Tab-separated table of C-alpha atoms in Angstrom:
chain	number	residue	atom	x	y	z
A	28	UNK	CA	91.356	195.948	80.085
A	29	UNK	CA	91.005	197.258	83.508
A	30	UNK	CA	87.223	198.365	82.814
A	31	UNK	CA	86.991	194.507	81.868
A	32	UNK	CA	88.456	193.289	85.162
A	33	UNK	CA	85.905	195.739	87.189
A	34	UNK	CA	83.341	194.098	85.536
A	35	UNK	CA	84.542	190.985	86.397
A	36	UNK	CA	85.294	191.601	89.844
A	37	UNK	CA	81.774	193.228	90.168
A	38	UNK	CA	80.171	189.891	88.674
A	39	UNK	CA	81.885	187.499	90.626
A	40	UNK	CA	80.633	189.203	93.615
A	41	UNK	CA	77.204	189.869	92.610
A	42	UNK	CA	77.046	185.737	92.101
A	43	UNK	CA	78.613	184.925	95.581
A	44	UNK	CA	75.690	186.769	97.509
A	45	UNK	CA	73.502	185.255	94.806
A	46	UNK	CA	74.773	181.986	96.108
A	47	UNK	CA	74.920	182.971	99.930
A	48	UNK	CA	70.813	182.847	99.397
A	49	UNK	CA	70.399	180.176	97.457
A	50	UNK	CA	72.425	177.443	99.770
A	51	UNK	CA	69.762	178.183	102.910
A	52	UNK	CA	66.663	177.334	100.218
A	53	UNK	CA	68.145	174.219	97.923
A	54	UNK	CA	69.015	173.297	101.906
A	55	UNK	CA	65.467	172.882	102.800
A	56	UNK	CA	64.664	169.897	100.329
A	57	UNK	CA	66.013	166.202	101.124
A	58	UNK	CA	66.029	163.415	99.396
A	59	UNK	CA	66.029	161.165	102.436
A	60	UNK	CA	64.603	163.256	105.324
A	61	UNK	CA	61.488	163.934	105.465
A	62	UNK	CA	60.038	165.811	108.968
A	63	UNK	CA	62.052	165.846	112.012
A	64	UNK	CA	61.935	167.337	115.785
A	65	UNK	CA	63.708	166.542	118.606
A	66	UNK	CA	63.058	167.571	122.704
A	67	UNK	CA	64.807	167.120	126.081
A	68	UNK	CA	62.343	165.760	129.005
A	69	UNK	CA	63.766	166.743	132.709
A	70	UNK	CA	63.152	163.799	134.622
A	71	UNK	CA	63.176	163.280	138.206
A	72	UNK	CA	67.297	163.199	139.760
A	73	UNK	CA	68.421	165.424	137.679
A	74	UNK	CA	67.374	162.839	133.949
A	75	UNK	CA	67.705	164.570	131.008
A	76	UNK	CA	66.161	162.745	128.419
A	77	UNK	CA	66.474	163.280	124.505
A	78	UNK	CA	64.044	162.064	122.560
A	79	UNK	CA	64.590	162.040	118.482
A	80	UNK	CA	61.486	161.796	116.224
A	81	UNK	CA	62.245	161.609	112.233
A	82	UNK	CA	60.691	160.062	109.351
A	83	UNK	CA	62.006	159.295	106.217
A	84	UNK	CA	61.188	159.069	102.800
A	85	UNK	CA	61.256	155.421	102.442
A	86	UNK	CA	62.941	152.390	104.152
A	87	UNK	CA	66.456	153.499	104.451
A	88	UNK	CA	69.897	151.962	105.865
A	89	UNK	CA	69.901	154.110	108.849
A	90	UNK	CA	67.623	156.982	110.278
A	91	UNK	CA	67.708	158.555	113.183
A	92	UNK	CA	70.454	160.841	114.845
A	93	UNK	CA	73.757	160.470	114.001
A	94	UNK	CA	75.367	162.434	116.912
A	95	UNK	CA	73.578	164.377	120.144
A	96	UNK	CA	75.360	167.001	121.897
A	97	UNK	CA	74.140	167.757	125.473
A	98	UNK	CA	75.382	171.570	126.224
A	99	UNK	CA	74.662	173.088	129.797
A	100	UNK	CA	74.624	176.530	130.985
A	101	UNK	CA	74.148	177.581	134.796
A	102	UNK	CA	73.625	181.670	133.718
A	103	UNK	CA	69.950	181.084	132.821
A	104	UNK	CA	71.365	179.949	128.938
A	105	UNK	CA	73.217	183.175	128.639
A	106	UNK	CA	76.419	180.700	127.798
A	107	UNK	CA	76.561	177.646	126.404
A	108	UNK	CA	79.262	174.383	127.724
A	109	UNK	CA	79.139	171.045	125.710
A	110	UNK	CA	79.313	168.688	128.474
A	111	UNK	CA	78.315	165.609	126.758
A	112	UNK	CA	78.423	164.091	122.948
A	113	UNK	CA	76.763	161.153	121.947
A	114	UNK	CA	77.337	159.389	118.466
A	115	UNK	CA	75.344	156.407	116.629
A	116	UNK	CA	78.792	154.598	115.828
A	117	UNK	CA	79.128	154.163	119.509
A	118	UNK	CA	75.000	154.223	120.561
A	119	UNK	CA	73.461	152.406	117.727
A	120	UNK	CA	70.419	152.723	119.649
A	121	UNK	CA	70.649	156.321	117.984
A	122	UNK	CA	69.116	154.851	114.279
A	123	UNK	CA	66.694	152.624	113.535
A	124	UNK	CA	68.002	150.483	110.788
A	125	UNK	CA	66.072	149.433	107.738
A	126	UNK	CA	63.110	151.753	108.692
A	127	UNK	CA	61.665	154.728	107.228
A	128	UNK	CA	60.992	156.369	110.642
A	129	UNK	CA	63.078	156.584	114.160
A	130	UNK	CA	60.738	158.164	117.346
A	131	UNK	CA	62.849	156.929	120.126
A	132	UNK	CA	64.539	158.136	123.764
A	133	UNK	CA	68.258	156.486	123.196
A	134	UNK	CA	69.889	158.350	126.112
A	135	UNK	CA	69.633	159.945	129.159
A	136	UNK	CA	71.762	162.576	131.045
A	137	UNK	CA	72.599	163.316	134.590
A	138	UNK	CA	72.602	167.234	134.784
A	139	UNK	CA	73.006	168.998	137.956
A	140	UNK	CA	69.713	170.454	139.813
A	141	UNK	CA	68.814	173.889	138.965
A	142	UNK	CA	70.952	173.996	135.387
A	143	UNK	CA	69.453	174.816	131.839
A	144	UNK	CA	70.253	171.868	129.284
A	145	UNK	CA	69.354	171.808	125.593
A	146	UNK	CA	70.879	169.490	122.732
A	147	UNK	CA	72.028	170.139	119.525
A	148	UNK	CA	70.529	166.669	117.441
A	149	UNK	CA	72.303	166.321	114.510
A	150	UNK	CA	69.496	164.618	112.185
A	151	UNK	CA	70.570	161.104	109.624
A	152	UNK	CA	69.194	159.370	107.170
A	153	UNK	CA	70.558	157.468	104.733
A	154	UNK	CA	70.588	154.303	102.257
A	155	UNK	CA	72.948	152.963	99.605
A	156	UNK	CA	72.754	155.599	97.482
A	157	UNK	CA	73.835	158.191	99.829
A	158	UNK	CA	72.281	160.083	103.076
A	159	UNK	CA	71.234	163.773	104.414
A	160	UNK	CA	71.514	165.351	107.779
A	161	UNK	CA	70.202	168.212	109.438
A	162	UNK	CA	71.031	170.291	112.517
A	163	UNK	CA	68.155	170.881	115.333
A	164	UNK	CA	68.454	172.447	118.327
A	165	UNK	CA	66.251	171.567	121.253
A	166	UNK	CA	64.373	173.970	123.497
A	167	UNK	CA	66.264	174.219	126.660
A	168	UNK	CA	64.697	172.489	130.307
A	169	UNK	CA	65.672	172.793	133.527
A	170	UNK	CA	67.365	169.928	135.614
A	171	UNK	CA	65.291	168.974	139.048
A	172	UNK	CA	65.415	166.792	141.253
B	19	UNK	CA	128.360	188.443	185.543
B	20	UNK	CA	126.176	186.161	183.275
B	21	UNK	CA	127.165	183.306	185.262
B	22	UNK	CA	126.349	184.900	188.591
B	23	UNK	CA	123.669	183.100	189.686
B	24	UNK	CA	124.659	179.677	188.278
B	25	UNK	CA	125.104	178.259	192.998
B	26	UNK	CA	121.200	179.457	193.346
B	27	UNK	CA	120.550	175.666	194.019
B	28	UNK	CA	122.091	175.938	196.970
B	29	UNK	CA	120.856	179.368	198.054
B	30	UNK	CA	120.775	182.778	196.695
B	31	UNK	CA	123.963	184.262	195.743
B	32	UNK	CA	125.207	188.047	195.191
B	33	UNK	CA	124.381	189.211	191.688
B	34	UNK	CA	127.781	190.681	191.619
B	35	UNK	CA	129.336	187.506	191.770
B	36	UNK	CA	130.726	187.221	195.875
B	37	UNK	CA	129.577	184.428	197.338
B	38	UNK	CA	127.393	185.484	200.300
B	39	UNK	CA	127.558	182.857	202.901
B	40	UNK	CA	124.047	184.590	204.640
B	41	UNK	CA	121.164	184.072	202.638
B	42	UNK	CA	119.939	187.725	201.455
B	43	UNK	CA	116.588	188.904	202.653
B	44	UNK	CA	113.850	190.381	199.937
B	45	UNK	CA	114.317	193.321	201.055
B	46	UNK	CA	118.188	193.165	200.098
B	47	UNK	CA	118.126	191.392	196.602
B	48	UNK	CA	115.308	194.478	196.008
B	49	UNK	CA	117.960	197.414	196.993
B	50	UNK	CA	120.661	195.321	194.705
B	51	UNK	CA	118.084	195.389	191.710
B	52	UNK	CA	117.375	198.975	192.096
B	53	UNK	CA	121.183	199.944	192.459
B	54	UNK	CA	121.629	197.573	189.719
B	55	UNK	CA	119.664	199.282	187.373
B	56	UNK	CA	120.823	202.720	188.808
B	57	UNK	CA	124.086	201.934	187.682
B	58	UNK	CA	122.472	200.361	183.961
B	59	UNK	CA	123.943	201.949	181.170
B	60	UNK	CA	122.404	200.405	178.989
B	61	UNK	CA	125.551	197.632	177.449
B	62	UNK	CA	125.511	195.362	180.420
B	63	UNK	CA	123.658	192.311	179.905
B	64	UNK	CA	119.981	192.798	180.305
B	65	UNK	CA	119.312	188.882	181.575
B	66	UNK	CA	120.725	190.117	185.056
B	67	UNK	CA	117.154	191.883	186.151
B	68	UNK	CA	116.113	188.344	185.020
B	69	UNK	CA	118.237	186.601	187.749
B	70	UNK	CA	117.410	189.152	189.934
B	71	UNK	CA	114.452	188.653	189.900
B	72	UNK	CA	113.929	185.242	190.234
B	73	UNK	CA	116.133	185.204	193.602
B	74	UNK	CA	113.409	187.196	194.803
B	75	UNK	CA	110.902	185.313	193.724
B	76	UNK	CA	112.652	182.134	195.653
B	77	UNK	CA	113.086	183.871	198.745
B	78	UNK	CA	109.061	183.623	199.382
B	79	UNK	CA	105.895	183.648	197.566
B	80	UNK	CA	104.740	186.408	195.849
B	81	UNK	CA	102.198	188.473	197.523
B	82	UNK	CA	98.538	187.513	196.456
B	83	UNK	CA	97.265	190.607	195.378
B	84	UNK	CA	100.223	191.058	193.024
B	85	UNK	CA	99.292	192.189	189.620
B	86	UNK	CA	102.106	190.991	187.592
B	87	UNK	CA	100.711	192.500	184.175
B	88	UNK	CA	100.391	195.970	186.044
B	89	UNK	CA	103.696	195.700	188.015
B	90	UNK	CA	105.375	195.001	184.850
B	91	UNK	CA	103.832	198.366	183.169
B	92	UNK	CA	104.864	200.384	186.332
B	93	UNK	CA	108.000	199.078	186.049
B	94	UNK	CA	108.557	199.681	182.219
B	95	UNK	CA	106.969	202.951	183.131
B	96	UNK	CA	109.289	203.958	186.391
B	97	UNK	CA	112.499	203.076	183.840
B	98	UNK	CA	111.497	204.161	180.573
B	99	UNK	CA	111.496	200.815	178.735
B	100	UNK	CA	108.912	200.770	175.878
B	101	UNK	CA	106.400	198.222	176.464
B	102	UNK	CA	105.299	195.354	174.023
B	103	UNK	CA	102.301	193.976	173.688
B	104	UNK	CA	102.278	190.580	172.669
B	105	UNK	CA	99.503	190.194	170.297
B	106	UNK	CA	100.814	193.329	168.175
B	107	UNK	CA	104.162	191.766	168.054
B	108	UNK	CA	105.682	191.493	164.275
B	109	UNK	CA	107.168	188.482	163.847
B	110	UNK	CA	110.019	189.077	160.943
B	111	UNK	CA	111.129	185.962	159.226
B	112	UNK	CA	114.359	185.583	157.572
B	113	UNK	CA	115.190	185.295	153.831
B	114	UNK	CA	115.966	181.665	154.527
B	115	UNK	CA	113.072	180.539	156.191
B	116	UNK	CA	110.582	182.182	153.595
B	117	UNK	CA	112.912	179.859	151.055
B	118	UNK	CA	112.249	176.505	153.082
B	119	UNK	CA	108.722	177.199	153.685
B	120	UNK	CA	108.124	177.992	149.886
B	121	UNK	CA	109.500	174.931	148.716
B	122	UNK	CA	108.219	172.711	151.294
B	123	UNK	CA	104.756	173.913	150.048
B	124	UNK	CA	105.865	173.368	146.135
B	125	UNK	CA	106.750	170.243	146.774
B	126	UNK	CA	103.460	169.288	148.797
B	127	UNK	CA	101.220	171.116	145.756
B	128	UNK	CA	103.672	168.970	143.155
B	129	UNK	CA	102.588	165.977	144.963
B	130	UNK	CA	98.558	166.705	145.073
B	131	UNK	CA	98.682	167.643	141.262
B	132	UNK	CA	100.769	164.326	140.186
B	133	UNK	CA	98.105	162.311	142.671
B	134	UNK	CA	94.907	163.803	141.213
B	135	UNK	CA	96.434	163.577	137.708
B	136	UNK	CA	97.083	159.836	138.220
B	137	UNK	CA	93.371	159.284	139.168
B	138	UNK	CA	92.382	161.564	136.598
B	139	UNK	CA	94.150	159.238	134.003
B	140	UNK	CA	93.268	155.978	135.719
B	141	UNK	CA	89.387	156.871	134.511
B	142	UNK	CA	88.243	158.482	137.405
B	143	UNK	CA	87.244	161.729	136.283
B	144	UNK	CA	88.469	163.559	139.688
B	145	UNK	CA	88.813	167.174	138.180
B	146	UNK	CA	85.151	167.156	137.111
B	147	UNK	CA	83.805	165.636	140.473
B	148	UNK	CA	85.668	168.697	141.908
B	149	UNK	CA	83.634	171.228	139.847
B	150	UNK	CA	80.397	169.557	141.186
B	151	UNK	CA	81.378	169.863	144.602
B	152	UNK	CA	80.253	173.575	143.768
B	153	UNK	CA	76.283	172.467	143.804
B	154	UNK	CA	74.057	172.919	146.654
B	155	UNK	CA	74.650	169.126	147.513
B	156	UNK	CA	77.605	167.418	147.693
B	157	UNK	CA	78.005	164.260	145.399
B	158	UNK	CA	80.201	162.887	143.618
B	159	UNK	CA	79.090	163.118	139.859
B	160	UNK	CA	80.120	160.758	137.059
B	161	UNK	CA	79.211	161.998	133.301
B	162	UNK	CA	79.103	158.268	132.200
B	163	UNK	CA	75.755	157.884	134.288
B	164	UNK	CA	73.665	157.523	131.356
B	165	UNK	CA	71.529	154.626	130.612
B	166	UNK	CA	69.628	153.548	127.472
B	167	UNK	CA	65.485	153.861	127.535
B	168	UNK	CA	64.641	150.331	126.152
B	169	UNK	CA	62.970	149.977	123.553
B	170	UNK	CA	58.839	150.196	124.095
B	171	UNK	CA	57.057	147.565	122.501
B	172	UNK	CA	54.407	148.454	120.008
B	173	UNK	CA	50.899	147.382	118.606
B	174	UNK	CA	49.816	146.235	115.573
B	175	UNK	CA	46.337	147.592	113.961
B	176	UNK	CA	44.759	146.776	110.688
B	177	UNK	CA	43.628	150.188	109.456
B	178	UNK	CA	44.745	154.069	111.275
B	179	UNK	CA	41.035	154.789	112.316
B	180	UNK	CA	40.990	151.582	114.465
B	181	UNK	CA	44.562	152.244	115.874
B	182	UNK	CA	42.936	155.838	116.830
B	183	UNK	CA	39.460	154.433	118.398
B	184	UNK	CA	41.785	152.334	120.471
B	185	UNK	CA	43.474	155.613	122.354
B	186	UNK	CA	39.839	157.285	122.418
B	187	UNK	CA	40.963	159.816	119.509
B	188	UNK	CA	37.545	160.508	118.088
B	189	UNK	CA	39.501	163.842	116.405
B	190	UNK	CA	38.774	163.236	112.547
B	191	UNK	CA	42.747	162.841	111.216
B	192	UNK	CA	42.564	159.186	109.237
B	193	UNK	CA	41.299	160.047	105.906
B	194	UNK	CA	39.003	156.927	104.277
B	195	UNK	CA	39.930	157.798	100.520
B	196	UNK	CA	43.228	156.732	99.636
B	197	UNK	CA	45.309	156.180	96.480
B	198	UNK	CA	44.339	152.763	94.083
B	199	UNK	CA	46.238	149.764	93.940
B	200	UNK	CA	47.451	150.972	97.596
B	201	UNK	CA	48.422	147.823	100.321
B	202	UNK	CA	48.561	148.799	103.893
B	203	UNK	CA	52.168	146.937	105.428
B	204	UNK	CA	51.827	147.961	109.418
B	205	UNK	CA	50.137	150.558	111.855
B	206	UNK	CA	52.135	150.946	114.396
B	207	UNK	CA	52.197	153.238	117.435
B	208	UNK	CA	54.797	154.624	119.715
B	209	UNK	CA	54.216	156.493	123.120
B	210	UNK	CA	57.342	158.229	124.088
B	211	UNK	CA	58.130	160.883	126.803
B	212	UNK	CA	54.781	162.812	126.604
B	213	UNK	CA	54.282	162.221	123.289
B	214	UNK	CA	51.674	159.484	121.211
B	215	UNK	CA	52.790	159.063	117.632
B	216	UNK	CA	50.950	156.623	115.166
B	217	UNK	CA	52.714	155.525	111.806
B	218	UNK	CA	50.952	154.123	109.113
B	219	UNK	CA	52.929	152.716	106.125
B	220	UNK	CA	51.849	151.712	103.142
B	221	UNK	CA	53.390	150.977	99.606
B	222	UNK	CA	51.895	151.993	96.415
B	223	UNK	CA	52.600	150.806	92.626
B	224	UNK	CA	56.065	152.972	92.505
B	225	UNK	CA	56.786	154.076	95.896
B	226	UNK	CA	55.220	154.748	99.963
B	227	UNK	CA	52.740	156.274	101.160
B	228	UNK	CA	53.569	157.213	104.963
B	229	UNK	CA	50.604	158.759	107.182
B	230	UNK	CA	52.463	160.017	110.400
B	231	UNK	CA	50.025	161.349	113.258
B	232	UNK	CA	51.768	162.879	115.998
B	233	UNK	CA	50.359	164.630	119.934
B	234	UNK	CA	52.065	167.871	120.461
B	235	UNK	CA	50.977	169.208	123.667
B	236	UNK	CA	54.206	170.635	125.487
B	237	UNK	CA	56.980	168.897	122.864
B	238	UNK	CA	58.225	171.565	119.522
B	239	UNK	CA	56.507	170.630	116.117
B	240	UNK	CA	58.538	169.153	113.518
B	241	UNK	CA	60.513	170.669	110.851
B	242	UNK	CA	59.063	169.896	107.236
B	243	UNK	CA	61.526	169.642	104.542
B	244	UNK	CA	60.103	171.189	101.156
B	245	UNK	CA	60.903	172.902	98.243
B	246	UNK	CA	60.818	177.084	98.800
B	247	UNK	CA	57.291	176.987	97.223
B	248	UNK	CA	53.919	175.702	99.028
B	249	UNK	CA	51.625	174.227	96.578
B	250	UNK	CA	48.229	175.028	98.044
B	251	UNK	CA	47.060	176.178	101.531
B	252	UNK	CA	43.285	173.989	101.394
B	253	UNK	CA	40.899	174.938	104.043
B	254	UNK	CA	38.706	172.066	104.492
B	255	UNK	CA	36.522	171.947	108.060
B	256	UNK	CA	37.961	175.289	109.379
B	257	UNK	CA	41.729	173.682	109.190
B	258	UNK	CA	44.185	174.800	106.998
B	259	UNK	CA	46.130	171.546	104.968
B	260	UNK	CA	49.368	172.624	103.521
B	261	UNK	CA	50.549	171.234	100.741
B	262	UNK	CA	53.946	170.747	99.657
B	263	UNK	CA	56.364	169.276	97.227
B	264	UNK	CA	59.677	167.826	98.354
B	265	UNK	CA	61.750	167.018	95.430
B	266	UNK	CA	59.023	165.620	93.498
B	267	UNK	CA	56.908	164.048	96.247
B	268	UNK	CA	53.837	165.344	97.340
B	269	UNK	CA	53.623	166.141	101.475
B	270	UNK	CA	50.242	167.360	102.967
B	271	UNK	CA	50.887	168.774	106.632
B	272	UNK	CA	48.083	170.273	108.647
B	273	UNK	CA	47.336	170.558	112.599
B	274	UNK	CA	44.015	169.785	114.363
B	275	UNK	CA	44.452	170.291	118.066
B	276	UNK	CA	46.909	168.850	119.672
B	277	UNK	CA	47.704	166.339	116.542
B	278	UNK	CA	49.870	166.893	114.138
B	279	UNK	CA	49.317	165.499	110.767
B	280	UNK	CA	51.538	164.267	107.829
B	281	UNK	CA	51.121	162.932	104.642
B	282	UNK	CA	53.796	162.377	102.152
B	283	UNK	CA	54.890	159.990	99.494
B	284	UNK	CA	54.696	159.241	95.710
B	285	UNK	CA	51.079	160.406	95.059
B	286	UNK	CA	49.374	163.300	92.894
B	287	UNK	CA	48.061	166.606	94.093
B	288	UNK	CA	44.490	165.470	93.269
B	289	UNK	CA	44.904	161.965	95.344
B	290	UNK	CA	46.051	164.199	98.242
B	291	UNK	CA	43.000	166.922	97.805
B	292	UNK	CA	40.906	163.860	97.864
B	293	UNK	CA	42.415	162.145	100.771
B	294	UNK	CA	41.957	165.257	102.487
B	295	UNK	CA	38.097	165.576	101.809
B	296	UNK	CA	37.724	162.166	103.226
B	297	UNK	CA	38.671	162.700	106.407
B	298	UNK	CA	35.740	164.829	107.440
B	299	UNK	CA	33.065	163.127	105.574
């Protein structure tokens, strides 16, 4: 009986790492999102724009970003401070609705000259028959005046 | 003998308390202060050199060459008084007074933290002002600065190659072959921060075809969702064409300078190989 449980105990392991490799790859396919990027722009006073491009595969309800989190860091991006989240139920200008793509520039920050920025663009799309997301980080810019 | 020299209004009088109907010379008062502090032992009240002293002083000016700083010293010296200095002078306070200063000080910080707390919950975000003060320039800073980029208006084109001859893109990307039974619905273009993108939609018998070309010059390529395997890597014209399949649907993605290039939708692999030929013939 114990022999039984080791084997047990050693299968039931053996499956979660299976599975810790498997999430990351059945991640990669979508249903609803097709290709996606997203970049900051450093404007002049100290803008920081985010611009969110995503298509879709097919018209759906929304697409677009469902929530943008500015993070700044004034130690050349050795750490990391959310300073700002925006989300679509308060922008709507995040999504494009009944569309199959989004390329758009819905907001703009006000960083502080000389500080790193980057956003973390949390990816939508979605119809009546459910939705996907996706997490993308931006590459970082510097705030100028 | 405190009280000695309480009639000076109306002339000098005797340290020692007799009242001295002459008015005593310099010279005099000076003996009486030296016997005076002859006789000092050191209880009686110190205040009296004071008096003495300022009897002489009122029976003339003092002389003009008078050093009184040096005087002083010679005279600490002559008796064996320590001297002070002023500046190095530690000023002890009491128990009591470090209490009342403390609290006065409490009460004053008690006040500024209640005051910024009300503007703070008011809506003025005070607290993080105050942490921009420590930029080069001062100003104050509100977070809710943002504004919306309107909306850029777009164009309309009847096929992809014309919407590309109209930016001067003569880069071959819009392939000529595509699926049967295929009906164009709208070209459109967008021209966001640093960045030309040109979708072409288009619906077939069961499904969309999308054509997506994008300008990547300084701005991150996208992220291609697929299944783990790529299909085929076709090398038509020097360019390598990926080609993919997301969950069933067929996605071509390849890269030709700075344009990147995307085909997906409901098609086969051989309408994609053949929509791929056609862009370079």
């Amino acid at each position: 009986m114990t022999h039984f449980k080791k084997l047990t105990a050693l299968f039931l392991s053996i499956v979660l790492c299976i599975s810790c490799f498997l999430i990351p790859s059945s991640a990669r396919s979508s249903l609803y999102i097709s290709t996606y990027s997203a970049w900051l722009t450093a404007g002049s006073l100290c803008s920081i724009s985010v611009t969110v491009d995503v298509s879709a595969y097919g018209y759906m309800d929304e697409v677009g970003a469902s929530r943008i989190e500015i993070l700044e860091s004034d130690d050349d991006g050795e750490t990391w401070e959310t300073v700002r989240v925006y989300l679509k139920s308060k922008y709507p200008e995040m999504v494009n609705t009944d569309a199959w793509y989004y390329y758009d520039t819905p907001v703009t920050y006000t960083g502080i000259r000389g500080r790193e920025y980057t956003a973390i663009v949390t990816i939508y799309a979605g119809d009546s028959t459910g939705y996907d997301t996706r997490e993308y980080t931006t590459p970082m810019v510097t705030a100028h005046k | 003998m405190s009280d000695c020299l309480h009639g000076r209004n109306s002339g000098p009088v005797e340290p020692g308390g007799v009242q001295d109907p002459r008015q005593p010379s310099r010279e005099e008062l000076m003996e009486q202060l030296a016997d005076y502090l002859a006789r000092w032992d050191g209880q009686s009240d110190p205040w009296e050199v004071e008096r003495y002293l300022e009897a002489i002083e009122q029976t003339g000016p003092l002389a003009p060459d008078l050093d009184v700083e040096r005087s002083l010293a010679d005279f600490h010296r002559k008796h064996g008084i320590p001297s002070v200095t002023p500046g190095k002078e530690k000023r002890r306070f009491s128990p009591r007074l470090l209490r009342s200063i403390m609290a006065r000080v409490a009460i004053i910080a008690t006040l500024l933290f209640a005051t910024l707390a009300v503007v703070q919950a008011s809506g003025f975000d005070i607290f993080g002002a105050i942490a921009r003060w420590t930029d080069s320039q001062f100003h104050f800073y509100r977070p809710d600065s943002d504004d919306i980029v309107p909306d850029a208006s777009s164009q309309e084109w009847s096929s992809l190659q014309k919407a590309l001859d109209s930016y001067g893109i003569d880069v071959p990307l819009a392939p000529t072959v595509l699926p049967e039974d295929i009906q164009s619905v709208d070209i459109k273009a967008e021209d966001k921060n640093r960045s030309l993108v040109i979708f072409a939609t288009y619906i077939l018998s069961d499904g969309q075809l999308s054509i997506i070309i994008r300008e990547k010059t300084d701005i991150p390529y996208s992220e291609s969702e697929k299944d783990p395997q790529i299909v085929d890597t076709y090398i038509v014209n020097n360019i390598e064409h990926k080609i993919m399949n997301d969950l069933g649907r067929i996605k071509v993605s390849w890269s030709n300078g700075p344009w990147e290039c995307t085909i997906y939708g409901e098609i086969s692999e051989d309408e994609a190989y053949a929509m791929i030929d056609s862009i370079y013939k």
